[in-house]
CSV table of C-alpha atoms in Angstrom, one decimal:
chain,number,residue,atom,x,y,z
B,1,MET,CA,18.9,188.5,170.7
B,2,LYS,CA,19.7,190.0,167.3
B,3,ARG,CA,16.1,189.7,166.3
B,4,LEU,CA,15.0,191.6,169.3
B,5,GLY,CA,17.3,194.5,168.4
B,6,VAL,CA,15.9,194.6,164.9
B,7,LEU,CA,12.4,194.5,166.2
B,8,PHE,CA,13.1,197.4,168.6
B,9,LEU,CA,14.6,199.4,165.8
B,10,LEU,CA,11.6,198.8,163.6
B,11,ILE,CA,9.2,199.8,166.4
B,12,SER,CA,11.3,202.9,167.1
B,13,LEU,CA,11.3,203.9,163.4
B,14,SER,CA,7.6,203.3,163.2
B,15,ALA,CA,7.0,205.6,166.2
B,16,CYS,CA,9.2,208.2,164.6
B,17,PHE,CA,7.4,208.1,161.3
B,18,ASN,CA,4.0,208.3,163.1
B,19,LEU,CA,5.2,211.4,165.0
B,20,ILE,CA,6.4,213.0,161.7
B,21,ASN,CA,3.1,212.1,160.2
B,22,TYR,CA,1.1,213.8,163.0
B,23,VAL,CA,3.3,216.9,163.0
B,24,GLY,CA,3.1,217.1,159.2
B,25,LYS,CA,-0.7,216.8,159.2
B,26,GLY,CA,-0.8,219.4,162.0
B,27,TYR,CA,1.2,221.8,159.8
B,28,GLU,CA,-1.1,221.2,156.9
B,29,ALA,CA,-4.2,221.9,159.0
B,30,TYR,CA,-2.6,225.0,160.4
B,31,GLN,CA,-1.7,226.3,157.0
B,32,LYS,CA,-5.3,225.8,155.9
B,33,GLY,CA,-6.5,227.7,158.9
B,34,ASP,CA,-8.1,224.6,160.5
B,35,LEU,CA,-6.8,225.3,164.0
B,36,GLU,CA,-9.0,222.8,165.8
B,37,THR,CA,-7.7,219.9,163.6
B,38,ALA,CA,-4.1,221.2,163.9
B,39,GLU,CA,-4.5,221.2,167.7
B,40,GLN,CA,-5.6,217.6,167.7
B,41,TYR,CA,-2.7,216.4,165.5
B,42,PHE,CA,-0.2,218.3,167.7
B,43,ARG,CA,-1.8,216.9,170.8
B,44,THR,CA,-1.4,213.4,169.4
B,45,ALA,CA,2.2,214.1,168.5
B,46,VAL,CA,2.9,215.2,172.1
B,47,LYS,CA,1.2,212.1,173.4
B,48,LYS,CA,3.2,209.8,171.1
B,49,LYS,CA,6.5,211.5,172.0
B,50,PRO,CA,6.2,213.5,175.2
B,51,ARG,CA,9.8,214.4,175.4
B,52,ASP,CA,9.8,216.3,172.0
B,53,PRO,CA,9.9,220.1,172.5
B,54,ILE,CA,8.9,220.7,168.9
B,55,GLY,CA,5.5,219.1,169.4
B,56,TYR,CA,4.8,221.3,172.5
B,57,ASN,CA,6.0,224.4,170.7
B,58,ASN,CA,3.7,223.8,167.7
B,59,LEU,CA,0.7,223.0,170.0
B,60,ALA,CA,1.3,226.2,171.8
B,61,VAL,CA,1.4,228.3,168.6
B,62,VAL,CA,-2.0,226.9,167.7
B,63,LEU,CA,-3.3,227.5,171.2
B,64,MET,CA,-2.2,231.2,171.0
B,65,ASP,CA,-4.0,231.5,167.7
B,66,LEU,CA,-7.1,230.0,169.4
B,67,ASP,CA,-6.9,232.7,172.0
B,68,ARG,CA,-5.8,230.4,174.8
B,69,PRO,CA,-2.5,232.1,175.8
B,70,ASP,CA,-2.3,230.7,179.4
B,71,GLU,CA,-2.5,227.1,178.2
B,72,ALA,CA,0.0,228.0,175.4
B,73,ILE,CA,2.4,229.5,177.9
B,74,GLN,CA,2.5,226.2,179.9
B,75,HIS,CA,3.4,224.2,176.8
B,76,LEU,CA,6.0,226.7,175.8
B,77,LYS,CA,7.7,226.6,179.2
B,78,PHE,CA,7.8,222.9,179.0
B,79,ALA,CA,9.2,223.0,175.4
B,80,ALA,CA,12.0,225.3,176.6
B,81,VAL,CA,12.9,223.0,179.4
B,82,LEU,CA,12.7,219.8,177.3
B,83,SER,CA,15.1,220.9,174.6
B,84,LYS,CA,18.5,219.3,174.9
B,85,THR,CA,20.0,221.8,172.5
B,86,PRO,CA,19.4,225.5,172.3
B,87,TYR,CA,16.0,225.9,170.7
B,88,ALA,CA,14.9,229.5,170.1
B,89,SER,CA,11.2,229.0,169.1
B,90,PRO,CA,9.7,228.4,172.6
B,91,HIS,CA,11.4,231.5,173.9
B,92,ILE,CA,10.3,233.6,170.9
B,93,ASN,CA,6.8,232.4,171.3
B,94,LEU,CA,6.8,233.0,175.0
B,95,ALA,CA,8.0,236.5,174.3
B,96,ARG,CA,5.1,237.0,171.9
B,97,ALA,CA,2.5,235.5,174.4
B,98,TYR,CA,3.8,237.7,177.3
B,99,TYR,CA,3.9,240.7,175.0
B,100,GLU,CA,0.2,240.2,174.0
B,101,GLN,CA,-0.7,239.9,177.7
B,102,GLY,CA,1.2,243.1,178.5
B,103,LYS,CA,3.8,241.3,180.7
B,104,LEU,CA,6.7,243.2,179.2
B,105,ASP,CA,9.4,242.1,181.7
B,106,LEU,CA,8.7,238.4,180.9
B,107,ALA,CA,8.4,239.2,177.2
B,108,LYS,CA,11.8,240.9,177.2
B,109,GLU,CA,13.5,238.1,179.1
B,110,HIS,CA,12.3,235.4,176.7
B,111,GLY,CA,12.7,237.6,173.6
B,112,GLU,CA,16.3,238.2,174.5
B,113,LYS,CA,16.9,234.5,175.2
B,114,GLY,CA,15.4,233.6,171.9
B,115,THR,CA,17.4,236.0,169.9
B,116,ALA,CA,20.6,235.1,171.8
B,117,ILE,CA,20.0,231.5,170.5
B,118,ASP,CA,19.0,232.5,167.0
B,119,ALA,CA,20.0,236.1,166.1
B,120,SER,CA,18.8,235.6,162.5
B,121,ASN,CA,15.2,234.6,163.3
B,122,PRO,CA,13.1,237.4,161.7
B,123,ILE,CA,10.0,236.7,163.9
B,124,GLY,CA,12.2,236.8,167.0
B,125,LEU,CA,13.8,240.1,165.9
B,126,LEU,CA,10.4,241.7,165.2
B,127,VAL,CA,8.9,240.5,168.5
B,128,LEU,CA,11.9,241.9,170.5
B,129,ALA,CA,11.7,245.2,168.5
B,130,ASN,CA,8.0,245.5,169.5
B,131,ILE,CA,8.9,244.7,173.1
B,132,TYR,CA,11.6,247.4,173.2
B,133,CYS,CA,9.3,249.9,171.7
B,134,ALA,CA,6.5,249.1,174.1
B,135,ARG,CA,9.0,249.6,177.0
B,136,ASN,CA,10.4,252.7,175.4
B,137,GLU,CA,13.9,251.4,175.7
B,138,LYS,CA,16.8,250.4,173.4
B,139,LEU,CA,15.0,252.1,170.6
B,140,ALA,CA,18.1,252.1,168.4
B,141,ASN,CA,18.3,248.3,168.9
B,142,ALA,CA,14.6,248.0,168.1
B,143,ARG,CA,15.1,249.9,164.9
B,144,ASP,CA,18.1,247.7,164.0
B,145,PHE,CA,16.2,244.5,164.8
B,146,ALA,CA,13.2,245.5,162.7
B,147,GLN,CA,15.5,246.4,159.8
B,148,ARG,CA,17.3,243.1,160.0
B,149,ALA,CA,14.0,241.2,160.1
B,150,LEU,CA,12.8,243.0,157.0
B,151,ASP,CA,16.1,242.3,155.2
B,152,LYS,CA,15.6,238.5,155.7
């Protein structure tokens, strides 16, 4: 029985290292601008560990850069639901996607959720500042968010 526990632990560790490897290679490809390869690595990471919100978030970022926002939004919604702890990135990225589609009410909702979770995220602050400016509301907040983002 003890051997089975050790074997299970080794298999779990192996799966974890494989996931890290796929995510790492996805980041590398993304940094090099090879979005198609990044997409494939992140899709593999999601298949290997389908309950990991980070994989879905990263895949969605690539899909947004590939001009596939509707597909990206589905992955971001899933990432936001999967997270067991507050995770700002899917909300910030949803805000960005909705903003780019002109869906300012949804953009504001997710931008505010994201910055409520992580008020120091400069991307979240800039996205929310842009949303407020586009809606012509809370302009003092928008200016403050933009300044705080620049100070980071």
